[in-house]
């Protein structure tokens, strides 16, 4: 198979837009030659995730109620990063906002598309080291609970299904591999 676009866009219409996303509906000819529609969500920022790790391999998880899921979620510190700034700038801001932590060492460990069948959202995940505690500055829309746990406990929360957030799962699994490979 060739790595070319088999879709033909006949017409596109913007359905909705706000400060974070834009929703477009495309009238298409699908790869089999039939007519169809395709909804596309365009994100206006990077998705940024940060796994803070201290020298004893403790990390900090953020707990919050996630409106779309109608459920509480334990996650690594996460948020949006402006396309106008280097992604690590957004990571530094999110870590401080959600945890109060400031890091001196930053290592990008993963880039991933979060839901590539309907969106173009790109996630960039970092490990933050060299941590010092400051004061958290959560946004007004965030009611956060901060929990310090050993990395092994956070990893176990992925294995037992307590942590289901995709960036958190990816960050914790990738970090476990880096630890096992002696790269961290």
Short mmCIF file of N, CA and C in Angstrom, two decimals:
data_model
loop_
_atom_site.label_atom_id
_atom_site.label_comp_id
_atom_site.label_asym_id
_atom_site.label_seq_id
_atom_site.Cartn_x
_atom_site.Cartn_y
_atom_site.Cartn_z
N UNK A 1 0.84 -1.20 0.00
CA UNK A 1 0.00 0.00 0.00
C UNK A 1 0.87 1.25 0.00
N UNK A 2 0.42 2.21 -0.72
CA UNK A 2 1.12 3.48 -0.76
C UNK A 2 0.72 4.34 0.44
N UNK A 3 1.62 5.20 0.84
CA UNK A 3 1.33 6.11 1.95
C UNK A 3 0.82 7.44 1.42
N UNK A 4 -0.24 7.36 0.61
CA UNK A 4 -0.86 8.56 0.06
C UNK A 4 -2.27 8.68 0.63
N UNK A 5 -2.85 9.85 0.49
CA UNK A 5 -4.18 10.12 1.01
C UNK A 5 -5.23 9.55 0.06
N UNK A 6 -6.00 8.53 0.50
CA UNK A 6 -7.04 7.97 -0.36
C UNK A 6 -8.37 8.71 -0.27
N UNK A 7 -8.47 9.72 0.59
CA UNK A 7 -9.70 10.48 0.78
C UNK A 7 -9.74 11.67 -0.18
N UNK A 8 -10.92 11.97 -0.70
CA UNK A 8 -11.13 13.16 -1.51
C UNK A 8 -12.11 14.06 -0.76
N UNK A 9 -11.70 15.28 -0.50
CA UNK A 9 -12.57 16.24 0.19
C UNK A 9 -13.37 17.00 -0.87
N UNK A 10 -14.68 16.90 -0.76
CA UNK A 10 -15.59 17.57 -1.69
C UNK A 10 -15.90 18.98 -1.20
N UNK A 11 -16.18 19.08 0.10
CA UNK A 11 -16.55 20.36 0.70
C UNK A 11 -16.28 20.28 2.20
N UNK A 12 -15.92 21.42 2.79
CA UNK A 12 -15.68 21.49 4.23
C UNK A 12 -16.45 22.65 4.83
N UNK A 13 -16.97 22.42 6.05
CA UNK A 13 -17.72 23.47 6.72
C UNK A 13 -17.32 23.49 8.19
N UNK A 14 -16.93 24.69 8.67
CA UNK A 14 -16.63 24.83 10.09
C UNK A 14 -17.95 24.78 10.87
N UNK A 15 -18.02 23.90 11.86
CA UNK A 15 -19.25 23.71 12.63
C UNK A 15 -19.20 24.48 13.94
N UNK A 16 -18.01 24.53 14.56
CA UNK A 16 -17.88 25.12 15.89
C UNK A 16 -16.44 25.53 16.13
N UNK A 17 -16.24 26.59 16.93
CA UNK A 17 -14.89 27.00 17.30
C UNK A 17 -14.93 27.72 18.64
N UNK A 18 -13.90 27.46 19.47
CA UNK A 18 -13.70 28.23 20.69
C UNK A 18 -12.19 28.47 20.84
N UNK A 19 -11.74 28.89 22.00
CA UNK A 19 -10.32 29.20 22.20
C UNK A 19 -9.40 27.99 22.12
N UNK A 20 -9.94 26.78 22.23
CA UNK A 20 -9.12 25.57 22.32
C UNK A 20 -9.24 24.64 21.13
N UNK A 21 -10.43 24.60 20.51
CA UNK A 21 -10.66 23.64 19.42
C UNK A 21 -11.46 24.28 18.29
N UNK A 22 -11.39 23.62 17.14
CA UNK A 22 -12.23 23.97 15.99
C UNK A 22 -12.75 22.65 15.43
N UNK A 23 -14.06 22.56 15.19
CA UNK A 23 -14.69 21.37 14.64
C UNK A 23 -15.11 21.64 13.20
N UNK A 24 -14.63 20.79 12.29
CA UNK A 24 -14.96 20.92 10.88
C UNK A 24 -15.62 19.63 10.39
N UNK A 25 -16.68 19.78 9.60
CA UNK A 25 -17.31 18.62 8.96
C UNK A 25 -16.94 18.64 7.48
N UNK A 26 -16.40 17.52 7.03
CA UNK A 26 -15.98 17.39 5.64
C UNK A 26 -16.93 16.44 4.90
N UNK A 27 -17.39 16.87 3.74
CA UNK A 27 -18.09 15.97 2.82
C UNK A 27 -16.98 15.32 2.00
N UNK A 28 -16.92 14.00 1.97
CA UNK A 28 -15.78 13.30 1.38
C UNK A 28 -16.23 12.19 0.43
N UNK A 29 -15.27 11.76 -0.36
CA UNK A 29 -15.36 10.49 -1.07
C UNK A 29 -14.38 9.58 -0.32
N UNK A 30 -14.88 8.50 0.25
CA UNK A 30 -14.04 7.66 1.09
C UNK A 30 -13.11 6.78 0.24
N UNK A 31 -12.19 6.07 0.87
CA UNK A 31 -11.22 5.27 0.11
C UNK A 31 -11.84 4.22 -0.82
N UNK A 32 -13.10 3.81 -0.54
CA UNK A 32 -13.77 2.84 -1.41
C UNK A 32 -14.53 3.49 -2.55
N UNK A 33 -14.51 4.84 -2.58
CA UNK A 33 -15.19 5.56 -3.66
C UNK A 33 -16.58 6.04 -3.33
N UNK A 34 -17.06 5.76 -2.12
CA UNK A 34 -18.40 6.17 -1.74
C UNK A 34 -18.42 7.52 -1.03
N UNK A 35 -19.57 8.19 -1.06
CA UNK A 35 -19.70 9.48 -0.38
C UNK A 35 -19.79 9.26 1.14
N UNK A 36 -19.37 10.28 1.88
CA UNK A 36 -19.46 10.18 3.33
C UNK A 36 -19.16 11.51 3.99
N UNK A 37 -19.17 11.50 5.31
CA UNK A 37 -18.79 12.68 6.08
C UNK A 37 -17.65 12.30 7.00
N UNK A 38 -16.86 13.29 7.35
CA UNK A 38 -15.77 13.08 8.30
C UNK A 38 -15.69 14.31 9.20
N UNK A 39 -15.82 14.09 10.50
CA UNK A 39 -15.69 15.17 11.48
C UNK A 39 -14.25 15.23 11.95
N UNK A 40 -13.71 16.44 11.99
CA UNK A 40 -12.31 16.64 12.39
C UNK A 40 -12.24 17.69 13.49
N UNK A 41 -11.59 17.35 14.61
CA UNK A 41 -11.37 18.29 15.69
C UNK A 41 -9.92 18.77 15.60
N UNK A 42 -9.75 20.07 15.40
CA UNK A 42 -8.42 20.67 15.35
C UNK A 42 -8.13 21.31 16.71
N UNK A 43 -7.00 20.97 17.30
CA UNK A 43 -6.61 21.54 18.58
C UNK A 43 -5.68 22.73 18.34
N UNK A 44 -5.86 23.78 19.13
CA UNK A 44 -5.11 25.02 18.96
C UNK A 44 -3.88 25.10 19.86
N UNK A 45 -3.59 24.04 20.59
CA UNK A 45 -2.42 23.96 21.46
C UNK A 45 -1.88 22.54 21.45
N UNK A 46 -0.65 22.40 21.91
CA UNK A 46 -0.12 21.07 22.22
C UNK A 46 -0.80 20.55 23.48
N UNK A 47 -0.90 19.24 23.62
CA UNK A 47 -1.21 18.62 24.91
C UNK A 47 0.14 18.35 25.56
N UNK A 48 0.31 18.82 26.78
CA UNK A 48 1.58 18.70 27.47
C UNK A 48 1.39 17.87 28.72
N UNK A 49 2.29 16.90 28.94
CA UNK A 49 2.28 16.10 30.16
C UNK A 49 3.66 16.11 30.79
N UNK A 50 3.69 16.09 32.13
CA UNK A 50 4.95 16.12 32.86
C UNK A 50 4.93 15.06 33.95
N UNK A 51 5.93 14.20 33.95
CA UNK A 51 6.11 13.25 35.04
C UNK A 51 7.26 13.75 35.91
N UNK A 52 6.95 14.37 37.06
CA UNK A 52 8.02 14.82 37.94
C UNK A 52 8.59 13.64 38.72
N UNK A 53 9.91 13.55 38.80
CA UNK A 53 10.57 12.46 39.54
C UNK A 53 11.66 13.05 40.41
N UNK A 54 11.61 12.75 41.71
CA UNK A 54 12.70 13.19 42.58
C UNK A 54 13.78 12.12 42.64
N UNK A 55 14.82 12.35 43.42
CA UNK A 55 15.96 11.43 43.48
C UNK A 55 15.60 10.07 44.06
N UNK A 56 14.51 10.01 44.86
CA UNK A 56 14.05 8.74 45.45
C UNK A 56 12.97 8.07 44.59
N UNK A 57 12.75 8.58 43.39
CA UNK A 57 11.74 8.10 42.45
C UNK A 57 10.31 8.28 42.96
N UNK A 58 10.10 9.35 43.71
CA UNK A 58 8.74 9.76 44.05
C UNK A 58 8.23 10.63 42.91
N UNK A 59 6.93 10.60 42.71
CA UNK A 59 6.30 11.45 41.71
C UNK A 59 5.07 12.09 42.32
N UNK A 60 4.46 12.99 41.60
CA UNK A 60 3.26 13.69 42.05
C UNK A 60 2.16 13.46 41.03
N UNK A 61 1.01 13.01 41.53
CA UNK A 61 -0.16 12.82 40.69
C UNK A 61 -1.19 13.89 41.02
N UNK A 62 -1.97 14.24 40.03
CA UNK A 62 -3.02 15.24 40.18
C UNK A 62 -4.35 14.52 40.03
N UNK A 63 -5.22 14.73 41.00
CA UNK A 63 -6.57 14.17 40.94
C UNK A 63 -7.56 15.26 40.64
N UNK A 64 -8.49 14.97 39.73
CA UNK A 64 -9.53 15.94 39.42
C UNK A 64 -10.70 15.25 38.73
N UNK A 65 -11.87 15.87 38.84
CA UNK A 65 -13.06 15.39 38.14
C UNK A 65 -12.96 15.83 36.69
N UNK A 66 -13.10 14.89 35.77
CA UNK A 66 -13.05 15.20 34.34
C UNK A 66 -14.47 15.24 33.78
N UNK A 67 -14.88 16.43 33.38
CA UNK A 67 -16.25 16.67 32.92
C UNK A 67 -16.69 15.73 31.80
N UNK A 68 -15.90 15.56 30.70
CA UNK A 68 -16.37 14.68 29.62
C UNK A 68 -16.56 13.23 30.05
N UNK A 69 -15.75 12.77 31.00
CA UNK A 69 -15.84 11.38 31.46
C UNK A 69 -16.91 11.17 32.52
N UNK A 70 -17.32 12.27 33.16
CA UNK A 70 -18.23 12.20 34.31
C UNK A 70 -17.62 11.30 35.38
N UNK A 71 -16.30 11.47 35.59
CA UNK A 71 -15.58 10.61 36.53
C UNK A 71 -14.34 11.32 37.05
N UNK A 72 -13.88 10.87 38.21
CA UNK A 72 -12.65 11.38 38.80
C UNK A 72 -11.47 10.69 38.15
N UNK A 73 -10.36 11.42 38.01
CA UNK A 73 -9.20 10.87 37.30
C UNK A 73 -7.91 11.24 38.03
N UNK A 74 -7.00 10.27 38.16
CA UNK A 74 -5.64 10.51 38.65
C UNK A 74 -4.73 10.56 37.45
N UNK A 75 -3.90 11.61 37.38
CA UNK A 75 -3.09 11.87 36.19
C UNK A 75 -1.76 12.49 36.57
N UNK A 76 -0.83 12.47 35.63
CA UNK A 76 0.36 13.29 35.76
C UNK A 76 -0.08 14.74 35.52
N UNK A 77 0.71 15.73 35.93
CA UNK A 77 0.36 17.11 35.59
C UNK A 77 0.28 17.29 34.07
N UNK A 78 -0.81 17.91 33.63
CA UNK A 78 -1.07 18.04 32.19
C UNK A 78 -1.75 19.35 31.88
N UNK A 79 -1.66 19.74 30.64
CA UNK A 79 -2.37 20.92 30.18
C UNK A 79 -2.03 21.23 28.75
N UNK A 80 -2.30 22.44 28.34
CA UNK A 80 -2.04 22.87 26.98
C UNK A 80 -0.80 23.73 26.89
N UNK A 81 -0.12 23.62 25.77
CA UNK A 81 1.05 24.44 25.50
C UNK A 81 0.87 25.17 24.19
N UNK A 82 1.15 26.45 24.19
CA UNK A 82 0.96 27.29 23.02
C UNK A 82 1.90 26.88 21.88
N UNK A 83 1.37 26.88 20.66
CA UNK A 83 2.20 26.64 19.47
C UNK A 83 3.23 27.75 19.27
N UNK A 84 3.01 28.90 19.90
CA UNK A 84 3.91 30.04 19.75
C UNK A 84 5.16 29.95 20.63
N UNK A 85 5.20 28.98 21.54
CA UNK A 85 6.33 28.83 22.46
C UNK A 85 6.91 27.43 22.34
N UNK A 86 8.16 27.24 22.75
CA UNK A 86 8.70 25.89 22.78
C UNK A 86 7.84 25.02 23.72
N UNK A 87 7.57 23.78 23.37
CA UNK A 87 6.71 22.93 24.21
C UNK A 87 7.17 22.83 25.66
N UNK A 88 8.48 22.85 25.90
CA UNK A 88 8.97 22.73 27.28
C UNK A 88 8.53 23.93 28.12
N UNK A 89 8.29 25.09 27.50
CA UNK A 89 7.80 26.25 28.24
C UNK A 89 6.41 25.95 28.81
N UNK A 90 5.58 25.31 28.02
CA UNK A 90 4.25 24.91 28.50
C UNK A 90 4.35 23.87 29.59
N UNK A 91 5.32 22.97 29.47
CA UNK A 91 5.52 21.94 30.49
C UNK A 91 5.93 22.57 31.82
N UNK A 92 6.82 23.53 31.77
CA UNK A 92 7.27 24.22 32.99
C UNK A 92 6.10 24.93 33.65
N UNK A 93 5.30 25.61 32.85
CA UNK A 93 4.14 26.33 33.38
C UNK A 93 3.14 25.38 34.01
N UNK A 94 2.82 24.28 33.32
CA UNK A 94 1.84 23.32 33.85
C UNK A 94 2.33 22.68 35.15
N UNK A 95 3.61 22.32 35.21
CA UNK A 95 4.14 21.70 36.42
C UNK A 95 4.00 22.65 37.61
N UNK A 96 4.36 23.90 37.41
CA UNK A 96 4.24 24.89 38.48
C UNK A 96 2.78 25.12 38.85
N UNK A 97 1.93 25.34 37.85
CA UNK A 97 0.51 25.60 38.11
C UNK A 97 -0.14 24.50 38.93
N UNK A 98 0.07 23.25 38.52
CA UNK A 98 -0.68 22.16 39.11
C UNK A 98 -0.04 21.57 40.37
N UNK A 99 1.28 21.71 40.52
CA UNK A 99 1.94 21.07 41.66
C UNK A 99 2.72 22.02 42.55
N UNK A 100 3.12 23.15 42.01
CA UNK A 100 4.02 24.04 42.73
C UNK A 100 5.48 23.68 42.53
N UNK A 101 5.76 22.63 41.78
CA UNK A 101 7.13 22.18 41.56
C UNK A 101 7.82 22.97 40.45
N UNK A 102 9.12 23.18 40.64
CA UNK A 102 9.99 23.77 39.63
C UNK A 102 11.11 22.77 39.40
N UNK A 103 11.46 22.52 38.14
CA UNK A 103 12.48 21.54 37.80
C UNK A 103 13.64 22.21 37.08
N UNK A 104 14.84 21.64 37.28
CA UNK A 104 16.03 22.15 36.59
C UNK A 104 16.42 21.27 35.41
N UNK A 105 15.89 20.05 35.34
CA UNK A 105 16.23 19.12 34.26
C UNK A 105 14.95 18.66 33.57
N UNK A 106 14.97 18.71 32.24
CA UNK A 106 13.81 18.34 31.44
C UNK A 106 14.24 17.36 30.35
N UNK A 107 13.49 16.25 30.24
CA UNK A 107 13.79 15.27 29.21
C UNK A 107 12.48 14.90 28.49
N UNK A 108 12.42 15.20 27.19
CA UNK A 108 11.25 14.78 26.41
C UNK A 108 11.33 13.27 26.23
N UNK A 109 10.22 12.57 26.55
CA UNK A 109 10.24 11.11 26.44
C UNK A 109 9.23 10.55 25.44
N UNK A 110 8.26 11.37 25.00
CA UNK A 110 7.25 10.80 24.12
C UNK A 110 6.51 11.88 23.37
N UNK A 111 6.24 11.64 22.10
CA UNK A 111 5.28 12.41 21.31
C UNK A 111 4.25 11.42 20.81
N UNK A 112 2.99 11.80 20.92
CA UNK A 112 1.93 10.88 20.50
C UNK A 112 0.69 11.66 20.10
N UNK A 113 -0.09 11.08 19.19
CA UNK A 113 -1.38 11.65 18.80
C UNK A 113 -2.45 10.98 19.66
N UNK A 114 -3.28 11.79 20.30
CA UNK A 114 -4.17 11.26 21.33
C UNK A 114 -5.43 10.60 20.80
N UNK A 115 -5.92 11.02 19.66
CA UNK A 115 -7.12 10.40 19.09
C UNK A 115 -7.12 10.67 17.59
N UNK A 116 -6.18 10.05 16.89
CA UNK A 116 -5.94 10.44 15.50
C UNK A 116 -7.02 10.03 14.50
N UNK A 117 -8.05 9.37 14.95
CA UNK A 117 -9.15 9.08 14.02
C UNK A 117 -10.11 10.26 13.90
N UNK A 118 -10.07 11.20 14.86
CA UNK A 118 -10.97 12.35 14.81
C UNK A 118 -10.28 13.67 15.12
N UNK A 119 -9.02 13.64 15.58
CA UNK A 119 -8.38 14.90 15.92
C UNK A 119 -6.91 14.91 15.53
N UNK A 120 -6.34 16.13 15.52
CA UNK A 120 -4.93 16.30 15.20
C UNK A 120 -4.11 16.62 16.45
N UNK A 121 -4.66 16.34 17.65
CA UNK A 121 -3.99 16.72 18.90
C UNK A 121 -2.69 15.95 19.09
N UNK A 122 -1.62 16.71 19.25
CA UNK A 122 -0.29 16.16 19.50
C UNK A 122 0.06 16.35 20.96
N UNK A 123 0.42 15.26 21.62
CA UNK A 123 0.86 15.31 23.01
C UNK A 123 2.38 15.20 23.07
N UNK A 124 2.97 15.97 23.96
CA UNK A 124 4.41 15.92 24.20
C UNK A 124 4.58 15.71 25.70
N UNK A 125 5.34 14.67 26.06
CA UNK A 125 5.48 14.28 27.46
C UNK A 125 6.93 14.40 27.89
N UNK A 126 7.12 14.94 29.09
CA UNK A 126 8.44 15.16 29.65
C UNK A 126 8.59 14.47 31.01
N UNK A 127 9.83 14.15 31.35
CA UNK A 127 10.20 13.84 32.73
C UNK A 127 10.90 15.07 33.25
N UNK A 128 10.50 15.51 34.45
CA UNK A 128 11.11 16.67 35.11
C UNK A 128 11.89 16.19 36.33
N UNK A 129 13.16 16.59 36.43
CA UNK A 129 14.03 16.21 37.56
C UNK A 129 14.60 17.48 38.18
N UNK A 130 15.36 17.30 39.27
CA UNK A 130 15.93 18.45 39.95
C UNK A 130 14.84 19.34 40.51
N UNK A 131 13.97 18.76 41.31
CA UNK A 131 12.74 19.42 41.73
C UNK A 131 12.90 20.23 43.02
N UNK A 132 12.26 21.37 43.05
CA UNK A 132 12.08 22.13 44.29
C UNK A 132 10.61 22.51 44.38
N UNK A 133 10.11 22.53 45.63
CA UNK A 133 8.69 22.80 45.85
C UNK A 133 8.45 24.29 46.03
N UNK A 134 7.46 24.77 45.30
CA UNK A 134 7.00 26.15 45.43
C UNK A 134 5.52 26.12 45.80
N UNK A 135 4.77 27.06 45.26
CA UNK A 135 3.34 27.14 45.55
C UNK A 135 2.57 26.92 44.25
N UNK A 136 1.63 25.97 44.30
CA UNK A 136 0.79 25.69 43.13
C UNK A 136 -0.08 26.89 42.78
N UNK A 137 -0.36 27.05 41.49
CA UNK A 137 -1.18 28.16 40.99
C UNK A 137 -2.23 27.64 40.02
N UNK A 138 -3.15 26.77 40.48
CA UNK A 138 -4.12 26.18 39.55
C UNK A 138 -5.03 27.23 38.92
N UNK A 139 -5.50 26.91 37.72
CA UNK A 139 -6.44 27.78 37.03
C UNK A 139 -7.78 27.74 37.76
N UNK A 140 -8.62 28.73 37.52
CA UNK A 140 -9.92 28.80 38.19
C UNK A 140 -10.83 27.63 37.85
N UNK A 141 -10.58 26.98 36.72
CA UNK A 141 -11.41 25.83 36.30
C UNK A 141 -10.93 24.53 36.91
N UNK A 142 -9.85 24.57 37.68
CA UNK A 142 -9.26 23.34 38.22
C UNK A 142 -9.46 23.24 39.73
N UNK A 143 -10.05 22.14 40.16
CA UNK A 143 -10.15 21.81 41.57
C UNK A 143 -9.31 20.54 41.73
N UNK A 144 -8.04 20.73 42.10
CA UNK A 144 -7.06 19.66 42.05
C UNK A 144 -6.71 19.12 43.44
N UNK A 145 -6.41 17.83 43.48
CA UNK A 145 -5.84 17.20 44.66
C UNK A 145 -4.46 16.71 44.24
N UNK A 146 -3.44 17.07 45.00
CA UNK A 146 -2.07 16.68 44.70
C UNK A 146 -1.67 15.54 45.63
N UNK A 147 -1.08 14.50 45.04
CA UNK A 147 -0.70 13.31 45.80
C UNK A 147 0.72 12.90 45.44
N UNK A 148 1.60 12.84 46.44
CA UNK A 148 2.97 12.38 46.23
C UNK A 148 3.00 10.87 46.49
N UNK A 149 3.49 10.12 45.48
CA UNK A 149 3.57 8.65 45.60
C UNK A 149 4.91 8.20 45.02
N UNK A 150 5.34 7.03 45.42
CA UNK A 150 6.53 6.45 44.80
C UNK A 150 6.17 6.04 43.37
N UNK A 151 7.14 6.11 42.47
CA UNK A 151 6.90 5.76 41.08
C UNK A 151 6.26 4.38 40.96
N UNK A 152 6.73 3.40 41.75
CA UNK A 152 6.19 2.04 41.67
C UNK A 152 4.69 2.01 41.95
N UNK A 153 4.22 2.84 42.87
CA UNK A 153 2.78 2.91 43.16
C UNK A 153 2.03 3.50 41.97
N UNK A 154 2.57 4.56 41.38
CA UNK A 154 1.92 5.15 40.20
C UNK A 154 1.88 4.14 39.05
N UNK A 155 2.99 3.42 38.85
CA UNK A 155 3.03 2.39 37.81
C UNK A 155 1.96 1.32 38.07
N UNK A 156 1.83 0.91 39.32
CA UNK A 156 0.83 -0.10 39.68
C UNK A 156 -0.59 0.42 39.42
N UNK A 157 -0.80 1.73 39.59
CA UNK A 157 -2.11 2.32 39.30
C UNK A 157 -2.45 2.21 37.82
N UNK A 158 -1.44 2.22 36.95
CA UNK A 158 -1.67 1.98 35.52
C UNK A 158 -2.02 0.52 35.30
N UNK A 159 -1.23 -0.37 35.89
CA UNK A 159 -1.43 -1.81 35.69
C UNK A 159 -2.80 -2.26 36.18
N UNK A 160 -3.26 -1.70 37.33
CA UNK A 160 -4.55 -2.16 37.87
C UNK A 160 -5.74 -1.35 37.33
N UNK A 161 -5.49 -0.40 36.42
CA UNK A 161 -6.58 0.33 35.78
C UNK A 161 -7.09 1.54 36.54
N UNK A 162 -6.41 1.95 37.61
CA UNK A 162 -6.82 3.15 38.33
C UNK A 162 -6.49 4.40 37.52
N UNK A 163 -5.34 4.42 36.88
CA UNK A 163 -4.97 5.51 35.99
C UNK A 163 -5.30 5.09 34.56
N UNK A 164 -6.19 5.85 33.91
CA UNK A 164 -6.61 5.52 32.54
C UNK A 164 -6.33 6.65 31.55
N UNK A 165 -5.94 7.81 32.03
CA UNK A 165 -5.62 8.93 31.16
C UNK A 165 -4.47 8.54 30.23
N UNK A 166 -4.63 8.76 28.93
CA UNK A 166 -3.67 8.25 27.95
C UNK A 166 -2.26 8.80 28.12
N UNK A 167 -2.12 10.11 28.36
CA UNK A 167 -0.77 10.66 28.53
C UNK A 167 -0.11 10.12 29.79
N UNK A 168 -0.90 9.95 30.84
CA UNK A 168 -0.35 9.41 32.09
C UNK A 168 0.09 7.97 31.91
N UNK A 169 -0.74 7.17 31.25
CA UNK A 169 -0.39 5.77 30.98
C UNK A 169 0.90 5.71 30.17
N UNK A 170 0.96 6.48 29.10
CA UNK A 170 2.16 6.47 28.24
C UNK A 170 3.39 6.92 29.01
N UNK A 171 3.26 7.98 29.80
CA UNK A 171 4.41 8.50 30.55
C UNK A 171 4.92 7.48 31.56
N UNK A 172 4.02 6.86 32.27
CA UNK A 172 4.43 5.90 33.31
C UNK A 172 5.01 4.63 32.70
N UNK A 173 4.41 4.12 31.62
CA UNK A 173 4.96 2.92 30.98
C UNK A 173 6.31 3.21 30.34
N UNK A 174 6.44 4.34 29.66
CA UNK A 174 7.72 4.70 29.03
C UNK A 174 8.80 4.89 30.09
N UNK A 175 8.46 5.52 31.19
CA UNK A 175 9.42 5.73 32.27
C UNK A 175 9.84 4.40 32.89
N UNK A 176 8.91 3.48 33.05
CA UNK A 176 9.25 2.15 33.57
C UNK A 176 10.27 1.48 32.65
N UNK A 177 10.07 1.59 31.34
CA UNK A 177 11.03 1.02 30.38
C UNK A 177 12.39 1.70 30.51
N UNK A 178 12.41 3.01 30.65
CA UNK A 178 13.68 3.72 30.80
C UNK A 178 14.41 3.29 32.07
N UNK A 179 13.66 3.07 33.14
CA UNK A 179 14.26 2.59 34.38
C UNK A 179 14.83 1.19 34.19
N UNK A 180 14.04 0.29 33.59
CA UNK A 180 14.50 -1.09 33.38
C UNK A 180 15.72 -1.16 32.45
N UNK A 181 15.79 -0.24 31.51
CA UNK A 181 16.93 -0.21 30.57
C UNK A 181 18.12 0.55 31.13
N UNK A 182 18.00 1.05 32.37
CA UNK A 182 19.10 1.78 33.01
C UNK A 182 19.37 3.14 32.40
N UNK A 183 18.38 3.72 31.73
CA UNK A 183 18.54 5.01 31.08
C UNK A 183 18.03 6.17 31.92
N UNK A 184 17.61 5.85 33.14
CA UNK A 184 17.07 6.89 34.00
C UNK A 184 17.55 6.67 35.42
#
